[in-house]
Short mmCIF file of N, CA and C in Angstrom, two decimals:
data_model
loop_
_atom_site.label_atom_id
_atom_site.label_comp_id
_atom_site.label_asym_id
_atom_site.label_seq_id
_atom_site.Cartn_x
_atom_site.Cartn_y
_atom_site.Cartn_z
N MET T 94 11.11 17.00 3.74
CA MET T 94 12.35 16.26 3.31
C MET T 94 11.67 15.16 2.16
N HIS T 95 12.48 14.64 1.20
CA HIS T 95 12.02 13.83 0.23
C HIS T 95 12.22 12.45 0.79
N PRO T 96 11.28 11.35 0.25
CA PRO T 96 11.30 10.12 1.07
C PRO T 96 12.57 9.38 1.04
N THR T 97 13.47 9.69 -0.10
CA THR T 97 14.80 9.08 -0.32
C THR T 97 15.75 9.67 0.48
N GLY T 98 15.47 10.85 1.08
CA GLY T 98 16.41 11.41 2.10
C GLY T 98 15.91 10.96 3.43
N ARG T 99 14.87 10.69 3.67
CA ARG T 99 14.19 10.16 4.99
C ARG T 99 15.10 8.82 5.37
N ALA T 100 14.85 8.08 4.08
CA ALA T 100 15.32 6.65 4.08
C ALA T 100 16.78 6.50 4.45
N LYS T 101 17.42 7.41 3.82
CA LYS T 101 18.88 7.51 3.94
C LYS T 101 19.39 7.90 5.44
N MET T 102 18.54 9.07 5.95
CA MET T 102 18.80 9.31 7.45
C MET T 102 18.50 8.15 8.25
N LEU T 103 17.39 7.27 7.87
CA LEU T 103 17.05 6.51 9.04
C LEU T 103 18.13 5.10 8.78
N GLN T 104 18.59 4.85 7.61
CA GLN T 104 19.63 4.15 7.65
C GLN T 104 20.94 4.41 8.13
N GLN T 105 21.32 5.78 8.07
CA GLN T 105 22.52 6.22 8.98
C GLN T 105 22.17 6.05 10.67
N ILE T 106 20.98 6.30 10.92
CA ILE T 106 20.70 6.20 12.27
C ILE T 106 20.87 4.71 12.87
N ILE T 107 20.48 3.84 12.07
CA ILE T 107 20.36 2.48 12.44
C ILE T 107 21.92 1.93 12.49
N THR T 108 22.58 2.29 11.37
CA THR T 108 23.86 1.87 11.01
C THR T 108 25.12 2.30 12.05
N HIS T 109 24.58 3.51 12.49
CA HIS T 109 25.67 4.01 13.63
C HIS T 109 25.14 3.81 14.96
N THR T 110 24.20 2.98 15.14
CA THR T 110 23.72 2.59 16.56
C THR T 110 24.61 1.57 16.84
N PRO T 111 25.34 1.75 18.06
CA PRO T 111 26.20 0.64 18.42
C PRO T 111 25.69 -0.61 18.81
N LEU T 112 26.48 -1.67 18.74
CA LEU T 112 25.76 -3.06 18.78
C LEU T 112 25.07 -3.28 20.23
N TRP T 113 25.78 -2.75 21.17
CA TRP T 113 25.49 -2.99 22.65
C TRP T 113 23.97 -2.56 22.77
N VAL T 114 23.59 -1.64 21.86
CA VAL T 114 22.01 -1.07 22.00
C VAL T 114 21.20 -2.22 21.48
N TRP T 115 21.42 -2.85 20.55
CA TRP T 115 20.72 -3.88 20.12
C TRP T 115 20.60 -5.12 21.25
N ALA T 116 21.79 -5.17 21.78
CA ALA T 116 21.77 -6.29 23.02
C ALA T 116 20.78 -6.02 23.95
N ILE T 117 20.90 -4.75 24.41
CA ILE T 117 19.89 -4.45 25.46
C ILE T 117 18.61 -4.63 25.00
N LEU T 118 18.04 -4.08 23.66
CA LEU T 118 16.92 -4.32 23.10
C LEU T 118 16.61 -5.74 23.39
N ALA T 119 17.46 -6.80 22.82
CA ALA T 119 17.12 -7.95 22.88
C ALA T 119 16.91 -8.59 24.19
N PHE T 120 17.57 -8.12 25.09
CA PHE T 120 17.42 -8.49 26.61
C PHE T 120 15.93 -8.10 27.18
N LEU T 121 15.61 -6.86 26.86
CA LEU T 121 14.59 -6.24 27.27
C LEU T 121 13.31 -7.15 26.35
N MET T 122 13.42 -7.29 25.44
CA MET T 122 12.39 -8.05 24.73
C MET T 122 12.26 -9.57 25.26
N TYR T 123 13.39 -10.17 25.69
CA TYR T 123 13.30 -11.56 26.37
C TYR T 123 12.72 -11.22 27.51
N ARG T 124 12.91 -10.47 28.30
CA ARG T 124 12.38 -10.42 29.80
C ARG T 124 10.78 -10.07 29.63
N GLY T 125 10.43 -9.23 28.62
CA GLY T 125 9.08 -8.83 28.52
C GLY T 125 8.39 -10.08 27.76
N PHE T 126 9.09 -10.66 27.04
CA PHE T 126 8.11 -12.16 26.76
C PHE T 126 7.96 -13.07 28.25
N LEU T 127 8.91 -12.83 28.77
CA LEU T 127 8.95 -13.88 30.16
C LEU T 127 7.61 -13.33 30.65
N ALA T 128 7.54 -11.91 30.91
CA ALA T 128 6.66 -11.36 31.89
C ALA T 128 5.08 -11.51 31.46
N SER T 129 5.06 -11.93 29.92
CA SER T 129 3.77 -12.32 29.42
C SER T 129 3.08 -13.77 29.92
N LYS T 130 3.99 -14.34 30.53
CA LYS T 130 3.48 -15.75 30.95
C LYS T 130 3.33 -15.61 32.66
N ASP T 131 2.48 -16.48 33.13
CA ASP T 131 2.50 -16.56 34.58
C ASP T 131 4.05 -17.11 34.86
N ARG T 132 4.30 -16.69 36.03
CA ARG T 132 5.85 -17.05 36.63
C ARG T 132 6.00 -16.99 38.05
N GLU T 133 6.86 -17.79 38.57
CA GLU T 133 7.29 -17.66 40.05
C GLU T 133 8.79 -17.16 39.88
N LEU T 134 8.90 -16.06 40.81
CA LEU T 134 10.24 -15.50 40.70
C LEU T 134 10.81 -15.47 42.16
N GLY T 135 12.18 -15.77 42.16
CA GLY T 135 12.76 -15.85 43.55
C GLY T 135 12.69 -14.21 43.97
N LEU T 136 12.74 -14.01 45.20
CA LEU T 136 12.87 -12.38 45.58
C LEU T 136 13.74 -11.72 45.03
N ARG T 137 14.95 -12.15 44.91
CA ARG T 137 16.05 -11.11 44.18
C ARG T 137 15.46 -10.98 42.87
N ALA T 138 15.41 -11.80 42.11
CA ALA T 138 14.71 -11.55 40.69
C ALA T 138 13.80 -10.32 40.52
N ILE T 139 12.86 -10.11 41.42
CA ILE T 139 12.11 -8.85 41.19
C ILE T 139 12.61 -7.57 41.25
N PHE T 140 14.11 -7.61 41.70
CA PHE T 140 14.82 -6.39 41.57
C PHE T 140 15.35 -6.18 40.30
N VAL T 141 15.54 -7.08 39.29
CA VAL T 141 16.27 -6.95 38.23
C VAL T 141 15.82 -6.03 37.08
N ILE T 142 14.73 -6.06 36.55
CA ILE T 142 14.13 -4.96 35.65
C ILE T 142 14.14 -3.64 36.38
N PRO T 143 13.55 -3.64 37.42
CA PRO T 143 13.48 -1.90 37.98
C PRO T 143 14.93 -1.75 38.09
N ALA T 144 15.95 -2.47 38.56
CA ALA T 144 17.45 -1.99 38.55
C ALA T 144 18.03 -1.65 37.08
N VAL T 145 17.40 -2.59 36.22
CA VAL T 145 18.00 -2.20 34.78
C VAL T 145 17.57 -0.97 34.14
N MET T 146 16.30 -0.70 34.66
CA MET T 146 15.40 0.40 33.96
C MET T 146 16.17 1.64 34.66
N LEU T 147 16.27 1.67 36.17
CA LEU T 147 16.65 2.62 36.80
C LEU T 147 18.20 3.27 36.12
N LEU T 148 18.98 2.40 35.84
CA LEU T 148 20.26 2.29 35.45
C LEU T 148 20.10 3.11 34.19
N LEU T 149 19.47 2.73 33.33
CA LEU T 149 19.39 3.15 31.75
C LEU T 149 18.54 4.52 31.81
N SER T 150 17.81 4.49 32.76
CA SER T 150 17.20 6.01 32.98
C SER T 150 18.25 7.01 33.53
N LEU T 151 18.98 6.78 34.47
CA LEU T 151 20.01 7.75 35.05
C LEU T 151 21.26 7.82 34.22
N GLN T 152 21.52 6.77 33.47
CA GLN T 152 22.55 7.01 32.45
C GLN T 152 22.03 8.02 31.16
N GLY T 153 20.97 7.91 31.04
CA GLY T 153 20.35 8.62 29.94
C GLY T 153 20.46 10.08 30.30
N ILE T 154 20.01 10.38 31.53
CA ILE T 154 19.95 11.71 32.22
C ILE T 154 21.29 12.35 32.27
N ALA T 155 22.31 11.50 32.86
CA ALA T 155 23.65 12.05 32.98
C ALA T 155 24.21 12.29 31.64
N GLY T 156 24.15 11.42 30.67
CA GLY T 156 24.92 11.44 29.53
C GLY T 156 24.09 12.59 28.56
N SER T 157 23.08 12.76 28.65
CA SER T 157 22.41 13.69 27.96
C SER T 157 22.24 15.09 28.35
N PHE T 158 21.98 15.24 29.56
CA PHE T 158 21.67 16.44 30.10
C PHE T 158 22.54 16.90 31.49
N GLY T 159 23.15 15.88 31.99
CA GLY T 159 23.82 15.76 33.63
C GLY T 159 22.65 16.24 34.51
N PHE T 160 23.11 16.01 35.89
CA PHE T 160 22.02 16.06 36.85
C PHE T 160 21.88 17.58 37.34
N THR T 161 20.98 18.19 36.40
CA THR T 161 20.63 19.56 36.93
C THR T 161 19.41 19.61 37.87
N GLU T 162 19.24 20.72 38.17
CA GLU T 162 17.97 21.04 38.86
C GLU T 162 16.82 20.61 38.07
N ALA T 163 16.75 21.07 36.94
CA ALA T 163 15.63 20.83 35.94
C ALA T 163 15.34 19.37 35.67
N SER T 164 16.47 18.77 35.37
CA SER T 164 16.35 17.28 35.05
C SER T 164 16.09 16.38 36.49
N VAL T 165 16.63 16.75 37.70
CA VAL T 165 16.41 16.00 38.58
C VAL T 165 15.03 16.07 39.12
N ALA T 166 14.68 17.56 39.18
CA ALA T 166 13.25 17.71 39.79
C ALA T 166 12.14 17.05 39.00
N SER T 167 12.30 17.04 37.55
CA SER T 167 11.23 16.55 36.62
C SER T 167 11.42 15.09 36.94
N TRP T 168 12.43 14.40 37.07
CA TRP T 168 12.66 13.01 37.03
C TRP T 168 11.84 12.48 38.53
N VAL T 169 12.53 13.07 39.54
CA VAL T 169 11.97 12.78 40.87
C VAL T 169 10.11 12.92 41.08
N ALA T 170 9.90 14.11 40.49
CA ALA T 170 8.25 13.97 40.43
C ALA T 170 7.62 13.08 39.72
N SER T 171 7.96 12.75 38.67
CA SER T 171 7.25 11.70 37.89
C SER T 171 7.56 10.32 38.48
N VAL T 172 8.84 9.99 39.15
CA VAL T 172 9.08 8.68 39.62
C VAL T 172 8.08 8.44 40.87
N LEU T 173 7.80 9.51 41.48
CA LEU T 173 6.51 9.53 42.61
C LEU T 173 5.30 9.23 41.85
N LEU T 174 4.92 9.89 40.99
CA LEU T 174 3.86 9.86 40.22
C LEU T 174 3.55 8.37 39.87
N GLY T 175 4.54 7.87 39.20
CA GLY T 175 4.62 6.44 38.48
C GLY T 175 4.42 5.46 39.71
N SER T 176 5.42 5.70 40.92
CA SER T 176 5.24 4.72 41.84
C SER T 176 3.72 4.70 42.43
N VAL T 177 3.18 5.70 42.72
CA VAL T 177 1.85 5.83 43.21
C VAL T 177 0.94 4.87 42.45
N ILE T 178 0.93 5.24 40.95
CA ILE T 178 0.01 4.63 40.02
C ILE T 178 0.53 3.10 39.87
N SER T 179 1.27 2.60 39.95
CA SER T 179 1.77 1.17 39.95
C SER T 179 1.55 0.50 41.23
N TRP T 180 1.83 0.98 42.46
CA TRP T 180 1.50 0.68 43.90
C TRP T 180 -0.07 0.30 43.80
N LYS T 181 -0.67 1.10 43.29
CA LYS T 181 -2.28 0.86 43.36
C LYS T 181 -2.85 -0.28 42.39
N SER T 182 -1.90 -0.52 41.42
CA SER T 182 -2.44 -1.73 40.38
C SER T 182 -2.12 -2.82 40.77
N VAL T 183 -1.12 -3.08 41.64
CA VAL T 183 -0.76 -4.53 42.39
C VAL T 183 -1.67 -4.85 43.35
N ASN T 184 -2.11 -5.93 43.46
CA ASN T 184 -3.00 -6.66 44.10
C ASN T 184 -3.02 -8.08 44.20
N ASN T 185 -3.87 -8.82 45.07
CA ASN T 185 -3.62 -10.39 45.19
C ASN T 185 -4.01 -11.22 44.11
N THR T 186 -4.69 -10.21 42.83
CA THR T 186 -5.52 -11.25 41.73
C THR T 186 -4.30 -11.11 40.66
N ASN T 187 -3.27 -10.25 40.67
CA ASN T 187 -2.21 -10.44 39.62
C ASN T 187 -0.66 -10.59 40.44
N VAL T 188 -0.57 -10.47 41.68
CA VAL T 188 0.71 -11.07 42.28
C VAL T 188 0.28 -11.68 43.67
N ARG T 189 0.82 -12.83 43.80
CA ARG T 189 0.61 -13.45 45.15
C ARG T 189 2.36 -13.82 45.39
N VAL T 190 2.23 -13.72 46.71
CA VAL T 190 3.64 -13.81 47.53
C VAL T 190 3.73 -15.09 48.10
N LEU T 191 4.82 -15.81 48.04
CA LEU T 191 4.92 -17.09 48.53
C LEU T 191 6.10 -16.89 49.57
N PRO T 192 5.92 -16.44 50.81
CA PRO T 192 7.00 -16.26 51.86
C PRO T 192 7.64 -17.80 52.02
N GLU T 193 6.99 -19.01 52.17
CA GLU T 193 7.35 -20.17 52.52
C GLU T 193 8.22 -20.57 51.47
N LYS T 194 8.48 -20.07 50.41
CA LYS T 194 9.47 -20.36 49.22
C LYS T 194 10.43 -19.17 48.71
N ALA T 195 10.17 -18.05 49.54
CA ALA T 195 10.86 -16.65 49.44
C ALA T 195 10.67 -16.68 47.88
N SER T 196 9.45 -16.67 47.25
CA SER T 196 9.28 -16.32 45.89
C SER T 196 8.05 -15.58 45.66
N VAL T 197 7.85 -14.96 44.58
CA VAL T 197 6.53 -14.22 44.13
C VAL T 197 6.04 -14.86 42.90
N PHE T 198 4.53 -15.02 42.84
CA PHE T 198 3.90 -15.50 41.59
C PHE T 198 3.41 -14.36 40.99
N TYR T 199 3.57 -14.07 39.60
CA TYR T 199 3.31 -13.01 38.90
C TYR T 199 2.39 -13.60 37.84
N ARG T 200 0.95 -13.02 37.51
CA ARG T 200 0.20 -13.28 36.37
C ARG T 200 1.01 -12.66 35.27
N GLY T 201 0.91 -13.47 34.14
CA GLY T 201 1.41 -12.94 32.92
C GLY T 201 0.63 -11.73 32.40
N SER T 202 1.61 -11.00 32.00
CA SER T 202 1.00 -9.59 31.42
C SER T 202 1.95 -9.04 30.44
N TRP T 203 1.50 -8.25 29.40
CA TRP T 203 2.24 -7.68 28.36
C TRP T 203 2.69 -6.08 28.42
N VAL T 204 2.13 -5.90 29.66
CA VAL T 204 2.27 -4.38 30.23
C VAL T 204 3.78 -4.33 30.58
N PRO T 205 4.51 -5.25 31.24
CA PRO T 205 5.82 -4.88 31.45
C PRO T 205 6.77 -4.71 30.02
N MET T 206 6.45 -5.59 28.95
CA MET T 206 6.94 -5.55 27.61
C MET T 206 6.91 -4.07 27.04
N ALA T 207 5.54 -3.65 27.06
CA ALA T 207 5.13 -2.52 26.60
C ALA T 207 5.84 -1.15 27.20
N LEU T 208 6.16 -1.29 28.52
CA LEU T 208 6.65 -0.63 29.32
C LEU T 208 8.24 -0.45 28.84
N MET T 209 8.81 -1.63 28.86
CA MET T 209 10.38 -1.73 28.64
C MET T 209 10.59 -1.25 27.23
N MET T 210 9.56 -1.53 26.08
CA MET T 210 9.77 -0.99 24.79
C MET T 210 9.70 0.28 24.72
N ALA T 211 8.75 1.03 25.46
CA ALA T 211 8.53 2.38 25.30
C ALA T 211 9.67 3.13 26.03
N ILE T 212 10.21 2.74 26.96
CA ILE T 212 11.65 3.31 27.55
C ILE T 212 12.69 3.14 26.66
N PHE T 213 12.76 1.90 25.99
CA PHE T 213 13.97 1.96 24.89
C PHE T 213 13.57 2.83 23.90
N LEU T 214 12.56 2.92 23.40
CA LEU T 214 12.19 3.60 22.32
C LEU T 214 12.45 5.23 22.61
N VAL T 215 12.07 5.59 23.83
CA VAL T 215 12.11 7.02 23.96
C VAL T 215 13.78 7.53 24.28
N LYS T 216 14.23 6.26 25.12
CA LYS T 216 15.62 6.65 25.23
C LYS T 216 16.51 6.79 23.85
N TYR T 217 16.03 5.82 22.96
CA TYR T 217 16.63 5.68 21.43
C TYR T 217 16.57 7.11 20.66
N CYS T 218 15.11 7.48 20.73
CA CYS T 218 14.69 8.69 20.01
C CYS T 218 15.44 9.83 20.54
N VAL T 219 15.55 9.94 22.13
CA VAL T 219 16.10 11.45 22.57
C VAL T 219 17.70 11.18 22.08
N ASN T 220 18.24 10.15 22.20
CA ASN T 220 19.73 10.16 21.74
C ASN T 220 19.78 10.47 20.29
N VAL T 221 18.93 10.22 19.46
CA VAL T 221 18.94 10.59 18.07
C VAL T 221 18.78 12.13 18.01
N ILE T 222 17.54 12.27 18.54
CA ILE T 222 17.23 13.75 18.51
C ILE T 222 18.34 14.66 18.99
N ILE T 223 18.96 14.38 20.06
CA ILE T 223 20.27 15.13 20.42
C ILE T 223 21.28 15.13 19.54
N ALA T 224 21.49 13.86 18.91
CA ALA T 224 22.73 13.75 17.90
C ALA T 224 22.46 14.72 16.94
N ILE T 225 21.22 14.88 16.40
CA ILE T 225 20.83 15.60 15.15
C ILE T 225 20.69 17.35 15.75
N ASN T 226 20.27 17.46 16.91
CA ASN T 226 20.20 18.82 17.29
C ASN T 226 20.80 18.82 18.74
N PRO T 227 22.14 18.89 18.87
CA PRO T 227 22.51 19.20 20.35
C PRO T 227 22.33 20.19 20.93
N SER T 228 21.79 21.43 20.55
CA SER T 228 21.31 22.35 21.34
C SER T 228 20.20 22.14 22.24
N LEU T 229 19.38 21.06 21.94
CA LEU T 229 18.42 20.60 22.93
C LEU T 229 18.89 20.20 24.19
N ARG T 230 20.32 19.67 24.24
CA ARG T 230 20.65 19.43 25.54
C ARG T 230 20.54 20.47 26.66
N LEU T 231 20.60 21.78 26.19
CA LEU T 231 20.30 22.88 27.19
C LEU T 231 19.11 23.41 27.27
N ASP T 232 17.95 22.90 26.40
CA ASP T 232 16.73 23.22 26.54
C ASP T 232 15.95 22.99 27.55
N THR T 233 15.63 23.72 28.68
CA THR T 233 14.86 23.33 29.70
C THR T 233 13.75 22.47 29.32
N SER T 234 12.78 23.02 28.47
CA SER T 234 11.52 22.26 28.38
C SER T 234 11.72 20.86 27.70
N PHE T 235 12.59 20.78 26.99
CA PHE T 235 12.81 19.18 26.31
C PHE T 235 13.62 18.58 27.48
N ILE T 236 14.31 19.18 28.21
CA ILE T 236 15.05 18.34 29.43
C ILE T 236 13.94 17.91 30.27
N ALA T 237 12.96 18.77 30.72
CA ALA T 237 11.88 18.30 31.64
C ALA T 237 11.23 17.45 31.04
N ALA T 238 10.61 17.40 29.85
CA ALA T 238 9.92 16.24 28.98
C ALA T 238 10.68 15.12 29.04
N VAL T 239 11.75 14.78 28.70
CA VAL T 239 12.24 13.76 28.72
C VAL T 239 12.59 13.20 30.21
N CYS T 240 13.04 13.84 31.09
CA CYS T 240 13.17 13.25 32.41
C CYS T 240 11.65 13.12 33.26
N LEU T 241 10.55 13.72 32.70
CA LEU T 241 9.59 13.39 33.32
C LEU T 241 8.99 12.01 32.53
N ALA T 242 9.37 11.60 31.51
CA ALA T 242 9.04 10.38 30.74
C ALA T 242 9.72 9.23 31.39
N TYR T 243 11.29 9.52 31.37
CA TYR T 243 12.21 8.54 32.29
C TYR T 243 11.72 8.40 33.60
N GLY T 244 11.36 9.32 34.33
CA GLY T 244 11.10 9.16 35.74
C GLY T 244 9.70 8.37 35.79
N LEU T 245 8.68 8.63 35.01
CA LEU T 245 7.27 8.07 34.81
C LEU T 245 7.33 6.60 34.91
N PHE T 246 8.29 6.18 33.77
CA PHE T 246 8.68 4.44 33.61
C PHE T 246 9.47 3.98 34.85
N ASN T 247 10.23 4.56 35.21
CA ASN T 247 11.05 4.22 36.52
C ASN T 247 10.01 3.90 37.62
N GLY T 248 9.11 4.86 37.91
CA GLY T 248 8.09 4.73 38.89
C GLY T 248 7.30 3.81 38.91
N LEU T 249 7.10 3.23 37.54
CA LEU T 249 5.85 2.25 37.59
C LEU T 249 6.56 0.97 37.69
N PHE T 250 7.92 0.88 37.41
CA PHE T 250 8.44 -0.45 37.96
C PHE T 250 8.70 -0.34 39.44
N LEU T 251 9.26 0.77 39.90
CA LEU T 251 9.73 0.87 41.38
C LEU T 251 8.46 0.72 42.05
N GLY T 252 7.04 1.18 41.86
CA GLY T 252 6.08 1.28 42.70
C GLY T 252 5.72 -0.57 42.89
N LYS T 253 5.68 -1.00 41.80
CA LYS T 253 5.33 -2.54 41.63
C LYS T 253 6.18 -3.16 42.56
N MET T 254 7.47 -3.06 42.41
CA MET T 254 8.45 -3.65 43.24
C MET T 254 8.22 -3.42 44.80
N LEU T 255 8.06 -2.37 45.12
CA LEU T 255 8.03 -1.88 46.56
C LEU T 255 6.58 -2.45 47.09
N LYS T 256 5.65 -2.24 46.35
CA LYS T 256 4.27 -3.02 46.94
C LYS T 256 4.50 -4.37 46.95
N VAL T 257 5.13 -5.02 46.08
CA VAL T 257 5.34 -6.62 46.09
C VAL T 257 6.15 -6.94 47.55
N LEU T 258 7.36 -6.10 47.63
CA LEU T 258 7.97 -6.39 49.10
C LEU T 258 7.27 -6.09 50.18
N MET T 259 6.46 -5.18 50.23
CA MET T 259 5.60 -4.93 51.43
C MET T 259 4.62 -5.99 51.44
N MET T 260 4.12 -6.46 50.69
CA MET T 260 2.94 -7.81 50.59
C MET T 260 3.91 -8.74 51.12
N PHE T 261 5.01 -9.02 50.72
CA PHE T 261 6.01 -10.08 50.90
C PHE T 261 6.39 -9.99 52.53
N LYS T 262 6.44 -8.82 52.91
CA LYS T 262 6.96 -8.54 54.46
C LYS T 262 5.58 -8.90 55.26
N GLN T 263 4.51 -8.55 54.79
CA GLN T 263 3.17 -8.71 55.51
C GLN T 263 2.81 -10.23 55.90
N GLN T 264 3.16 -10.78 54.61
CA GLN T 264 2.95 -12.39 54.71
C GLN T 264 3.83 -13.08 55.48
N SER T 265 5.09 -12.79 55.42
CA SER T 265 5.97 -13.57 56.35
C SER T 265 5.83 -12.87 57.78
N ALA T 266 5.38 -12.01 58.12
CA ALA T 266 4.99 -11.52 59.37
C ALA T 266 3.83 -12.36 60.01
N MET T 267 2.84 -12.60 59.01
CA MET T 267 1.63 -13.37 59.43
C MET T 267 2.22 -14.87 59.75
N MET T 268 2.98 -15.37 58.84
CA MET T 268 3.35 -16.66 58.98
C MET T 268 4.10 -16.76 60.38
N VAL T 269 5.00 -15.95 60.63
CA VAL T 269 5.78 -16.05 61.96
C VAL T 269 4.92 -16.02 63.11
N GLU T 270 3.66 -15.10 63.37
CA GLU T 270 2.66 -14.94 64.19
C GLU T 270 2.01 -16.39 64.31
N ALA T 271 1.70 -16.93 63.44
CA ALA T 271 0.91 -18.17 63.49
C ALA T 271 1.65 -19.19 63.81
#
């Protein structure tokens, strides 16, 4: 394809992207920037990003492929893998639970920003690719690859959240015993 044709196609893709997609991108960038700084969050706040990422992932699967055997199996397998990976990465050096304040202290990191941008980019690209080539909605290999990516990203957020909740529960139990 000629460079002028590529530029026109890119312009078409961007101009046909709904405004709410850019609002989601702005929200994710804002949350990613906040995550880059040391911060203390209330217990409820640790559910926000995993919940948003889960909804985006499930909406992406449902809207692109439906909940088929291939999509669900791929997604579940990689959620489990991602959860194990992130579970093992959470420790007392990057997270400190504060049961007396019902909050959690997180060390700042750019990893959440990178993950959120990767999820957004994958979801955006999948939608563009499917718009250009709708037959891929039925391609089992494409479905599996996309759902593996969505699931892995979800698992990375989910595993961290679950590990923090477990740490919080353990610390709270130790305070009651003392």
